[in-house]
CSV table of C-alpha atoms and ligand atoms in Angstrom, one decimal:
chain,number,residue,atom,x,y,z
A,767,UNK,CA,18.6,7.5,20.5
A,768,UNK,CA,20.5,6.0,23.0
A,769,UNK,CA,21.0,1.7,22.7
A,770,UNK,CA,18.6,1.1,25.7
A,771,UNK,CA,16.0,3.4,24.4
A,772,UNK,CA,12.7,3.2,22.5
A,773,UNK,CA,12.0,5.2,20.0
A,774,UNK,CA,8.4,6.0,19.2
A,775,UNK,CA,6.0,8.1,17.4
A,776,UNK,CA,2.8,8.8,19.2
A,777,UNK,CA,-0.5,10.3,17.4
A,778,UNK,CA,-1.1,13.4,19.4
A,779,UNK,CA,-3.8,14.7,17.6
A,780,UNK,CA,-6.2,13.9,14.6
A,781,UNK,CA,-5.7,16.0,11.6
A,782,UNK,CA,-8.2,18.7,9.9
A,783,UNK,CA,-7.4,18.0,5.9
A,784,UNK,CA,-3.7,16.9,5.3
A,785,UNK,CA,-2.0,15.5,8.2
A,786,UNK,CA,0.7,17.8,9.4
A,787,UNK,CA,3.8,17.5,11.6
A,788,UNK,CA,2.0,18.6,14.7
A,789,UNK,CA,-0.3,15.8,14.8
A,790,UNK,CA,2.5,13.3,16.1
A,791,UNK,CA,5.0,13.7,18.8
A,792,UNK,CA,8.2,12.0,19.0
A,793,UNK,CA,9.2,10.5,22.6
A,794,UNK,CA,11.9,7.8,23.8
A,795,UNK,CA,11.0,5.5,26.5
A,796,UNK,CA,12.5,2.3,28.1
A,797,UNK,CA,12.9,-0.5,25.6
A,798,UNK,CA,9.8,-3.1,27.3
A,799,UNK,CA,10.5,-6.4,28.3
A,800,UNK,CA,8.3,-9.4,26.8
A,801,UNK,CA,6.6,-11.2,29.1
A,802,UNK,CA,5.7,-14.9,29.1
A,803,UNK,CA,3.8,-15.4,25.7
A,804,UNK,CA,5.5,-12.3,24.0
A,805,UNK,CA,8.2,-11.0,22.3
A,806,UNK,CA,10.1,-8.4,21.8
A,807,UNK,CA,10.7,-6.9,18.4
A,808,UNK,CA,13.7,-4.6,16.9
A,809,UNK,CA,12.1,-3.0,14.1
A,810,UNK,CA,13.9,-2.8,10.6
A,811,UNK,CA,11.2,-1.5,8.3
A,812,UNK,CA,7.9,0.7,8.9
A,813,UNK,CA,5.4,0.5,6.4
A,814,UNK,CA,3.3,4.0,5.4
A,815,UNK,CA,0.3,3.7,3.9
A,816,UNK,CA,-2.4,6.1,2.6
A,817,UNK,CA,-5.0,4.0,4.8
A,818,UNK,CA,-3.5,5.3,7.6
A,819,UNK,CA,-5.0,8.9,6.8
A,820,UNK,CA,-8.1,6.9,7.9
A,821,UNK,CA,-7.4,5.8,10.9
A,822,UNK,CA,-6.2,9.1,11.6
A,823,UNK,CA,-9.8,10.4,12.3
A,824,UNK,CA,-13.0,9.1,14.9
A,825,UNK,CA,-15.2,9.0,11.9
A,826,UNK,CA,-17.0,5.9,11.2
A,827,UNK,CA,-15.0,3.6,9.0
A,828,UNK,CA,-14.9,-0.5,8.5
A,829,UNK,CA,-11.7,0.2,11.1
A,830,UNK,CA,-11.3,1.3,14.5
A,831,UNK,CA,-9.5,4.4,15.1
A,832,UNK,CA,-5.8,5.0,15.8
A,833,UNK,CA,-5.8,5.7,19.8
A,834,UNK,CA,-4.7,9.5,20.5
A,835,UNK,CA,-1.5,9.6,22.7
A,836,UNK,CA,-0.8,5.8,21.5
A,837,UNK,CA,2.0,5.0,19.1
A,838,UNK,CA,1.0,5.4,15.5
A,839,UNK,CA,-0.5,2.2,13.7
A,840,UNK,CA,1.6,0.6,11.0
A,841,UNK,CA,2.9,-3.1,9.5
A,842,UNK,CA,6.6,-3.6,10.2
A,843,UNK,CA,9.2,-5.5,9.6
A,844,UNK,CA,11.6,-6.5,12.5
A,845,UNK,CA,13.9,-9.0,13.5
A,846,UNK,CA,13.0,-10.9,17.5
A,847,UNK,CA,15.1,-9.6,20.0
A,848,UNK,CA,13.9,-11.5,22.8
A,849,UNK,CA,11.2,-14.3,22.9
A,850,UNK,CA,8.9,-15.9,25.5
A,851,UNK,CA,6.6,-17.4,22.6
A,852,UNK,CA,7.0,-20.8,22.1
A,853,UNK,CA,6.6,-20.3,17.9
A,854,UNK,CA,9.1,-17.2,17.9
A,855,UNK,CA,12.8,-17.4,18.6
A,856,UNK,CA,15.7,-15.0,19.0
A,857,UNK,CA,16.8,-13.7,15.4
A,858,UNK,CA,13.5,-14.6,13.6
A,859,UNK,CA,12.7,-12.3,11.1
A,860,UNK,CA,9.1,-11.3,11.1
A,861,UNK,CA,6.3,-9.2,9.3
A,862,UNK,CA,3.9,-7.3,12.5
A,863,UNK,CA,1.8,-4.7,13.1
A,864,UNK,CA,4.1,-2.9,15.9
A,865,UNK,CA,3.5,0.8,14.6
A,866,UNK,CA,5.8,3.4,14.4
A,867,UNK,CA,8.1,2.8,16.8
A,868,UNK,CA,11.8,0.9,17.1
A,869,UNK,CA,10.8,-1.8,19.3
A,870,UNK,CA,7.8,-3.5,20.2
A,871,UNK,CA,6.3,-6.3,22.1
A,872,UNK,CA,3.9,-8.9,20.3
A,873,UNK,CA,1.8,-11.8,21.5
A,874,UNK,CA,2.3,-13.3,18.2
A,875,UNK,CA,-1.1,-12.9,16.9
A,876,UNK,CA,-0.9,-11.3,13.3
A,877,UNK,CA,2.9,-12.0,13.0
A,878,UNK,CA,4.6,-14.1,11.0
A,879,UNK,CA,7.8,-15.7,10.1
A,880,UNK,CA,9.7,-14.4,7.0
A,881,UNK,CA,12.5,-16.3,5.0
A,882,UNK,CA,15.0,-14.1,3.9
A,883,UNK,CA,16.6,-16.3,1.7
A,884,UNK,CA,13.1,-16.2,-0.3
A,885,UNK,CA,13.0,-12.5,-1.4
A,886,UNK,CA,14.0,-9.3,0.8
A,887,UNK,CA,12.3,-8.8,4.2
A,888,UNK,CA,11.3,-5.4,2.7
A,889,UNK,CA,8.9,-6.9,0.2
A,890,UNK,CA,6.7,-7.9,2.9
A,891,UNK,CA,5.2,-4.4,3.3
A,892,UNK,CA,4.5,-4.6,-0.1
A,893,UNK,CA,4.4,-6.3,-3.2
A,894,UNK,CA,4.5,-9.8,-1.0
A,895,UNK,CA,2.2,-8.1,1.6
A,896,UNK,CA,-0.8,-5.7,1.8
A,897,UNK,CA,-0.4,-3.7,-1.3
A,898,UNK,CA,0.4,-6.7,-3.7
A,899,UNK,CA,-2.2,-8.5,-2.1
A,900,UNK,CA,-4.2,-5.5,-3.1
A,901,UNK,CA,-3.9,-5.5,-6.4
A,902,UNK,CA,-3.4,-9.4,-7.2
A,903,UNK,CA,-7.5,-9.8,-5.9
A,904,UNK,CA,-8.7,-6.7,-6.6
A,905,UNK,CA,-7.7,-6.9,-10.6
A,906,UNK,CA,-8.0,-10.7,-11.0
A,907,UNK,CA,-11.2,-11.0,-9.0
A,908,UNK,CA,-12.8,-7.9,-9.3
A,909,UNK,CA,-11.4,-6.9,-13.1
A,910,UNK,CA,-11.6,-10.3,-14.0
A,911,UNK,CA,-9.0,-9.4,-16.9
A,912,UNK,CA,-9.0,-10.9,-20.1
A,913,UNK,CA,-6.3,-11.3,-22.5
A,914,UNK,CA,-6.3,-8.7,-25.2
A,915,UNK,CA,-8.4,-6.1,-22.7
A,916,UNK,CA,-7.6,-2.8,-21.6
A,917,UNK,CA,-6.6,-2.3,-18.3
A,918,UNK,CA,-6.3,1.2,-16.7
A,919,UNK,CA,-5.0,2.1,-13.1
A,920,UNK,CA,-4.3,5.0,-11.2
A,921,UNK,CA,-1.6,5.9,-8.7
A,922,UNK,CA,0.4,3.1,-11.2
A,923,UNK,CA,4.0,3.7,-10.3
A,924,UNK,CA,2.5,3.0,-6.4
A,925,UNK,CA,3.0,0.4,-4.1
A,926,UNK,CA,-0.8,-1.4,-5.4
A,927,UNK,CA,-0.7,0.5,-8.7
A,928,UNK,CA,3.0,-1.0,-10.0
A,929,UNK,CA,1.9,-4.7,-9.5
A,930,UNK,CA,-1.9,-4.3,-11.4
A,931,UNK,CA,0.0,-2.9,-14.1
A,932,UNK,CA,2.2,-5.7,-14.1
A,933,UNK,CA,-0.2,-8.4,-13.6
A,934,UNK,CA,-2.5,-7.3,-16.4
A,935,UNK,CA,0.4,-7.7,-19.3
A,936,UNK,CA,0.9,-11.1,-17.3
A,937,UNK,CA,-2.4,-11.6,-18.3
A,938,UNK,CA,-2.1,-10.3,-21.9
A,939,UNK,CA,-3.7,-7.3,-21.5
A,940,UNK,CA,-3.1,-3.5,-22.7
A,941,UNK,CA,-2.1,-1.7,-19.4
A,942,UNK,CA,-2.2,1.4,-19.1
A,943,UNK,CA,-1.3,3.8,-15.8
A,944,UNK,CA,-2.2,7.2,-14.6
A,945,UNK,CA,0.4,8.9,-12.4
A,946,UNK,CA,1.7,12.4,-11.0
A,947,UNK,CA,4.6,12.5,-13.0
A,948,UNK,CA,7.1,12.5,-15.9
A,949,UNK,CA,9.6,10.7,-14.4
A,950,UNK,CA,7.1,8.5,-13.1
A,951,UNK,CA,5.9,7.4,-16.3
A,952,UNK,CA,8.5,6.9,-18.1
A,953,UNK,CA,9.2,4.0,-14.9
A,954,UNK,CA,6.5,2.5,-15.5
A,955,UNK,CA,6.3,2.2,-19.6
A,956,UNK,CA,10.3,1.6,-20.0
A,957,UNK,CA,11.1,-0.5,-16.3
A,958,UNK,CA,7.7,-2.1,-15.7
A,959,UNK,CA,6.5,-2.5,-19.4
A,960,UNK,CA,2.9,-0.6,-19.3
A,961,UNK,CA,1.7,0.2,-22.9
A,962,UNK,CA,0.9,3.5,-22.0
A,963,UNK,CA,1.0,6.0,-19.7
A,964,UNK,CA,-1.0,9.8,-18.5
A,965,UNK,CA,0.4,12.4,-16.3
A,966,UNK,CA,-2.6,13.5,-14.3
A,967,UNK,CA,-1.1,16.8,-13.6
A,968,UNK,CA,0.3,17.7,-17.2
A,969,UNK,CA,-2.4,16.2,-19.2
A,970,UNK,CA,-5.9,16.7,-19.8
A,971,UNK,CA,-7.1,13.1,-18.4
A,972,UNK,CA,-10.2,12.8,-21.5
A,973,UNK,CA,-8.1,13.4,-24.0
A,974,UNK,CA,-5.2,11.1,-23.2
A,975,UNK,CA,-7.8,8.2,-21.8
A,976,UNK,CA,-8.6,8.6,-25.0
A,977,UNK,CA,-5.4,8.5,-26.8
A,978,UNK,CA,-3.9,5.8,-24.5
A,979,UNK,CA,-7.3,3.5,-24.9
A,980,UNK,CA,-8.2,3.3,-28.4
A,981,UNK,CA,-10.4,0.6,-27.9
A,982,UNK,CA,-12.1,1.7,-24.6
A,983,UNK,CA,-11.8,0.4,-21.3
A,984,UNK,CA,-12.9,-2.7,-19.8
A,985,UNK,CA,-10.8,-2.6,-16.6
A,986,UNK,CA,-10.2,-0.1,-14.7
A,987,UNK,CA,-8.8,-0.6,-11.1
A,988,UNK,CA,-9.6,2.4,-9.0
A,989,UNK,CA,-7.1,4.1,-6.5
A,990,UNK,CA,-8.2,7.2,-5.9
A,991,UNK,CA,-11.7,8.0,-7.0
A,992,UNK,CA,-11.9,12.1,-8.1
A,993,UNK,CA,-10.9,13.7,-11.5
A,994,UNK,CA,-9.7,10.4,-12.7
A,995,UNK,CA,-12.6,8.0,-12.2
A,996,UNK,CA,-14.6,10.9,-13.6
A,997,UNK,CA,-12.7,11.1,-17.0
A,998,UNK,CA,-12.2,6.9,-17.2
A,999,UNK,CA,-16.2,6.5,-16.9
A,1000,UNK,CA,-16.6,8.0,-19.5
A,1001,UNK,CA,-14.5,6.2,-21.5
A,1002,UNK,CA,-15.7,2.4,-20.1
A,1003,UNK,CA,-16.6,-0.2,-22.3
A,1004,UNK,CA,-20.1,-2.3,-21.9
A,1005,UNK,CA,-19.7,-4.5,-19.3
A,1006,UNK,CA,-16.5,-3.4,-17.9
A,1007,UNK,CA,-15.5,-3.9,-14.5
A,1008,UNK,CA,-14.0,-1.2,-11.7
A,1009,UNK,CA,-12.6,-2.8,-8.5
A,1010,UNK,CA,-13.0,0.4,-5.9
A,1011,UNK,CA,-9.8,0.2,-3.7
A,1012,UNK,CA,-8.9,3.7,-2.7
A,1013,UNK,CA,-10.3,6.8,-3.0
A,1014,UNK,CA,-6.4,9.0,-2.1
A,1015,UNK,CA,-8.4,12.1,-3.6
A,1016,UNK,CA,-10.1,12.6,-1.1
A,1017,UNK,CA,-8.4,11.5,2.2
A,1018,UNK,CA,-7.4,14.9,3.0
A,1019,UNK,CA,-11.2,16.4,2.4
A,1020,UNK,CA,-12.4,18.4,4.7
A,1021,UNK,CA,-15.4,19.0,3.0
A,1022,UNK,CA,-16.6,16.0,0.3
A,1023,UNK,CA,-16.7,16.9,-2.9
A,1024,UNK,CA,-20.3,16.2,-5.1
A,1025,UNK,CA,-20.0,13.1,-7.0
A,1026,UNK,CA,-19.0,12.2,-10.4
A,1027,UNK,CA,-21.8,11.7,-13.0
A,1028,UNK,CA,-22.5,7.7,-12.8
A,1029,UNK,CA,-24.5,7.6,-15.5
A,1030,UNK,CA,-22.3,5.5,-17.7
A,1031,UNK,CA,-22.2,2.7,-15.1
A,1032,UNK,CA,-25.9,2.4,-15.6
A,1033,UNK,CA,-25.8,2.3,-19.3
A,1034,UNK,CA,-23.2,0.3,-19.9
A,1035,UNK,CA,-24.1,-2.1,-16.7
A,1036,UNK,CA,-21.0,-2.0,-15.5
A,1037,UNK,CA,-20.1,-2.7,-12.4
A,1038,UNK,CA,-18.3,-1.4,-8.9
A,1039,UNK,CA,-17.6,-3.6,-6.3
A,1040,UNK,CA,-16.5,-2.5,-2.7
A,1041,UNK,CA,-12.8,-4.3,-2.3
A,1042,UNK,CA,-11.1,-5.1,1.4
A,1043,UNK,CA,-8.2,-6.9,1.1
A,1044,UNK,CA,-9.0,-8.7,4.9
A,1045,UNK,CA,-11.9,-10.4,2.7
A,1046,UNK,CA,-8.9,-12.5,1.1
A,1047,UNK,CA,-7.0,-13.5,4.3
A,1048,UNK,CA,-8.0,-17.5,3.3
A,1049,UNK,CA,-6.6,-17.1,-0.2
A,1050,UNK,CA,-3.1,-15.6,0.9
A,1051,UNK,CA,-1.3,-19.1,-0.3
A,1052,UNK,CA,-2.7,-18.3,-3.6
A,1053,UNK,CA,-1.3,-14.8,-3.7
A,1054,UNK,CA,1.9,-15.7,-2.2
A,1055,UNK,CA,2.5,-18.7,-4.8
A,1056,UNK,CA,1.7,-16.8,-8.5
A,1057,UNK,CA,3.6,-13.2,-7.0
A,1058,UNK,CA,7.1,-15.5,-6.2
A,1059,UNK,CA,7.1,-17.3,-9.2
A,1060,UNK,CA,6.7,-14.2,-11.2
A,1061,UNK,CA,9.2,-12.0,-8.9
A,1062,UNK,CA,11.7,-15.1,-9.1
A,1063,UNK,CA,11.4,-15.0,-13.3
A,1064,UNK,CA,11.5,-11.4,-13.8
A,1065,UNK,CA,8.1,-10.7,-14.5
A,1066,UNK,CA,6.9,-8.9,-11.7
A,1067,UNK,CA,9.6,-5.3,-10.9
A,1068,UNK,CA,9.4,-3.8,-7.9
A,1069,UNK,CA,10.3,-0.3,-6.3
A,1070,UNK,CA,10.8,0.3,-3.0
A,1071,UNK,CA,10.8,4.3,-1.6
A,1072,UNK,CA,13.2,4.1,1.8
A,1073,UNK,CA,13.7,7.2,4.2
A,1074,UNK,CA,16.2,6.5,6.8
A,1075,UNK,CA,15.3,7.2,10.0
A,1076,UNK,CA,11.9,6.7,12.7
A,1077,UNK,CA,12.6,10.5,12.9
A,1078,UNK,CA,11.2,11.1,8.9
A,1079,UNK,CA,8.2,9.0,9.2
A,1080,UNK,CA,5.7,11.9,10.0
A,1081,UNK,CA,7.0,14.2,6.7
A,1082,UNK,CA,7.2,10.8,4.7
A,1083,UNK,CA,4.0,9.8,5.7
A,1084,UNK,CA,2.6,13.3,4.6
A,1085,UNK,CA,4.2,13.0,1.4
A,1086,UNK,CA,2.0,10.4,0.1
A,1087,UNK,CA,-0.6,12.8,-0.3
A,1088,UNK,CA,1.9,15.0,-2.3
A,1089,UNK,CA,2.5,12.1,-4.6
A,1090,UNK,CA,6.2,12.5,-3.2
A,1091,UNK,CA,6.7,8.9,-2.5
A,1092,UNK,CA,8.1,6.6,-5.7
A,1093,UNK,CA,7.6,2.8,-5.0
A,1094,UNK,CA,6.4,1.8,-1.9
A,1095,UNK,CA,7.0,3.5,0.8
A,1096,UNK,CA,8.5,2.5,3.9
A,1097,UNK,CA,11.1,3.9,6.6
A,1098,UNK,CA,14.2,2.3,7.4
A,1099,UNK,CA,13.9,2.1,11.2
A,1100,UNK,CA,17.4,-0.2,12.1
A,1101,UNK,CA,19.9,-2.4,10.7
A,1102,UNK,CA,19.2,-4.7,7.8
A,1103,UNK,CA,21.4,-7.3,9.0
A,1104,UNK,CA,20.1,-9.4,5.5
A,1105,UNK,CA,21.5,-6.6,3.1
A,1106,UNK,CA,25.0,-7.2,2.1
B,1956,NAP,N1,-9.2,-1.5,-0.2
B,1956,NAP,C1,-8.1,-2.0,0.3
B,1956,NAP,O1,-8.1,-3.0,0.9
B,1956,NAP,C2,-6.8,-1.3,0.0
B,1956,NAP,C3,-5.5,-1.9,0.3
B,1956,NAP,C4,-4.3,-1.2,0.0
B,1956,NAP,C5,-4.4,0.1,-0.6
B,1956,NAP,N2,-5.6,0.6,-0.9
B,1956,NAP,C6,-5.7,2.0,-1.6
B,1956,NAP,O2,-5.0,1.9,-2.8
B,1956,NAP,C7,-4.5,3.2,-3.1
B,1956,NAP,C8,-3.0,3.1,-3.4
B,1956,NAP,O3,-2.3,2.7,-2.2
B,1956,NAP,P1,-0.7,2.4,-2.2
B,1956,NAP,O4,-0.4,1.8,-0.9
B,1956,NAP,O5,-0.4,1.6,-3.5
B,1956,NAP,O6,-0.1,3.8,-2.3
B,1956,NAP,P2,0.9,4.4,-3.4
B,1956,NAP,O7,0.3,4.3,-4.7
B,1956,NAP,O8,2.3,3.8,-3.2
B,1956,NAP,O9,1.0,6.0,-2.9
B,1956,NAP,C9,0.0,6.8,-3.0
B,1956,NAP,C10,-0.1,7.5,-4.4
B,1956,NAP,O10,-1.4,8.1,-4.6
B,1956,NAP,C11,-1.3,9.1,-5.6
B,1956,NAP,N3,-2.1,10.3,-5.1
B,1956,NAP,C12,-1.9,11.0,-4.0
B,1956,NAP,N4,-2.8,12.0,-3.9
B,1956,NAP,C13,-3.5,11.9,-5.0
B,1956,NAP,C14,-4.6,12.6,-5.5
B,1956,NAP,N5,-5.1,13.7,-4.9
B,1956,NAP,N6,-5.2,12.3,-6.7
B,1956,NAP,C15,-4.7,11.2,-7.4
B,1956,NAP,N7,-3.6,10.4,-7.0
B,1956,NAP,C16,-3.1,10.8,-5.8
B,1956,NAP,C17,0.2,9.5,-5.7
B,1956,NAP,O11,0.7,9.0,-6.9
B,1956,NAP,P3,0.7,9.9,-8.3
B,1956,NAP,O12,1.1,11.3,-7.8
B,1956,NAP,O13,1.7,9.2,-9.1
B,1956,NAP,O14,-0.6,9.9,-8.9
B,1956,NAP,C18,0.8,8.7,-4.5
B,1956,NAP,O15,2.2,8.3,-4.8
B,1956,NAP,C19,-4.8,4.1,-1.9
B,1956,NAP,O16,-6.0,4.8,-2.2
B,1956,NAP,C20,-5.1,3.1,-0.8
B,1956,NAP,O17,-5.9,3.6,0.2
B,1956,NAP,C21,-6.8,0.0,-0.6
């Protein structure tokens, strides 16, 4: 890319089933020029998300769509380049929403100053941003955990996954993961300090829910609907609770598979509650205060996945339904002028 070029990644089509490479188009164009009221951003990180697979489609959904032949929707991370906002000034680090692209021009609205001196600029994509905010509300106001309760997650070595794991020993709770791989669980019981751990692909999921939760399950914080929230119902303890966050199973779907047996949540009155993480916009202080003091004594790990390169963010981004992502996810766009 030449220095006085933009990069971007457009979405040229939407995708039938699993995203592919042909659904985005790579293009460089003239680097814009912020206007009074704006600013121009360098991007550093580009966060990938599964929700993205959403917008990837004109179905109905609690968003609006990603824009066909506009640059690809995503947080970032950036440093300011050029400013004409009054709150905003040269060499601010901030966390946006300036898509997949290596510069971009904000108004301001729904970006925000980061303090790199605080923890990396990184984190803000995840276990300071969305994701962690994810799973700080959706376990402790959803699961409502309680010490000496089992708490089951899936996608657990993920970028919501790791910190619901983490906050529920926090809590004094049995935690206990489901994730794609060996490897993967053996993170998360020796690194993050999960009791227990299932391989959804090696294991049959009954049999070890069973194993891993001798004394049922009273939590259990739900990432991607399916086989999983199928075997875990029918393991669920009366009265247990099941925040419904993501449903990755079925993203991809062309066709939507018939529903798991709910039978269980009837008899054993549990409940699911719907979970948006915009809903806790007014509580972010909250969030931001417990998840710093745990990072800055050790309790809380966290794993970032980085590809290098705007160029890798289309075969990244498909690799999250592959599982192929470890940590959060996020693409290394530019420089990192805070890394030493
Ligand atoms: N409601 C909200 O406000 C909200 C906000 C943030 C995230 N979410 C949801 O939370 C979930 C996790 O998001 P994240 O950002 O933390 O992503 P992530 O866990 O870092 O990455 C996605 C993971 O999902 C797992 N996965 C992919 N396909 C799967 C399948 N067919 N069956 C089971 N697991 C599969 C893979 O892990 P393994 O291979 O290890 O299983 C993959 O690594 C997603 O469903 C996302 O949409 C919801």
């Amino acid at each position: 890319m030449s220095e006085s070029m933009n990069q971007q990644i457009l979405l040229k089509s939407y995708p039938t089933g699993a995203p592919t490479r042909s659904n985005f188009a790579l293009v460089e164009t003239a680097i814009p020029q912020p206007r009074d009221g704006e600013v121009l951003n360098r991007t550093i990180y580009l966060s990938l998300d599964p929700y993205m697979r959403g917008r990837m489609s004109d179905r109905e959904s609690y968003a609006t769509p990603a824009e066909l032949g506009k640059v690809m929707v995503g947080s970032t991370v950036s440093q300011v380049m050029k400013s004409k906002h009054p709150q905003f000034s040269e060499g601010d680090f901030v966390v946006g929403y300036d898509g997949w692209q290596a510069y971009g021009i904000s108004k301001g609205e729904s970006l925000r100053k980061l303090d790199p001196n605080q923890v990396p600029i990184s984190y803000a994509l995840g276990i300071t941003g969305m994701p962690g905010m994810t799973a700080y509300f959706s376990l402790l106001d959803i699961g409502q955990p309680k010490a000496g309760e089992t708490v089951v997650v899936s996608a657990a070595s993920g970028a919501a996954g790791s910190v619901v794991g983490q906050i529920a020993k926090i809590k004094g709770c049995r935690a206990v993961g489901v994730v794609g791989s060996d490897q993967k669980c053996d993170y998360i019981v020796n690194e993050l300090g999960f009791d227990a751990c299932i391989n959804r692909k090696t294991q049959d999921l009954n049999s070890a829910l069973k194993a891993a939760c001798p004394n049922g399950i009273d939590v259990y914080v739900d990432h991607t609907a399916g086989p999983i929230l199928e075997a875990v119902l029918q393991q669920i303890n009366l009265g247990a609770r099941i925040p419904l966050v993501g449903l990755i199973s079925q993203y991809n779907a062309e066709k939507l598979p018939t529903g798991p047996n709910l039978m269980p949540l009837l008899v054993k009155r549990a409940l699911i509650k719907g979970f948006l993480v915009g809903d806790y916009q007014e509580r972010h202080a909250e969030f931001i205060h417990d998840v710093s003091q745990w990072l800055q004594a050790g309790k809380l790990k966290y794993k970032e996945d980085v590809v290098k390169g705007l160029e890798a963010a289309p075969d990244a981004f498909m690799g999250l339904f592959q599982g192929q992502n470890f940590g959060k996810l996020i693409v290394q766009v530019g420089d990192n002028p805070t890394e030493h």
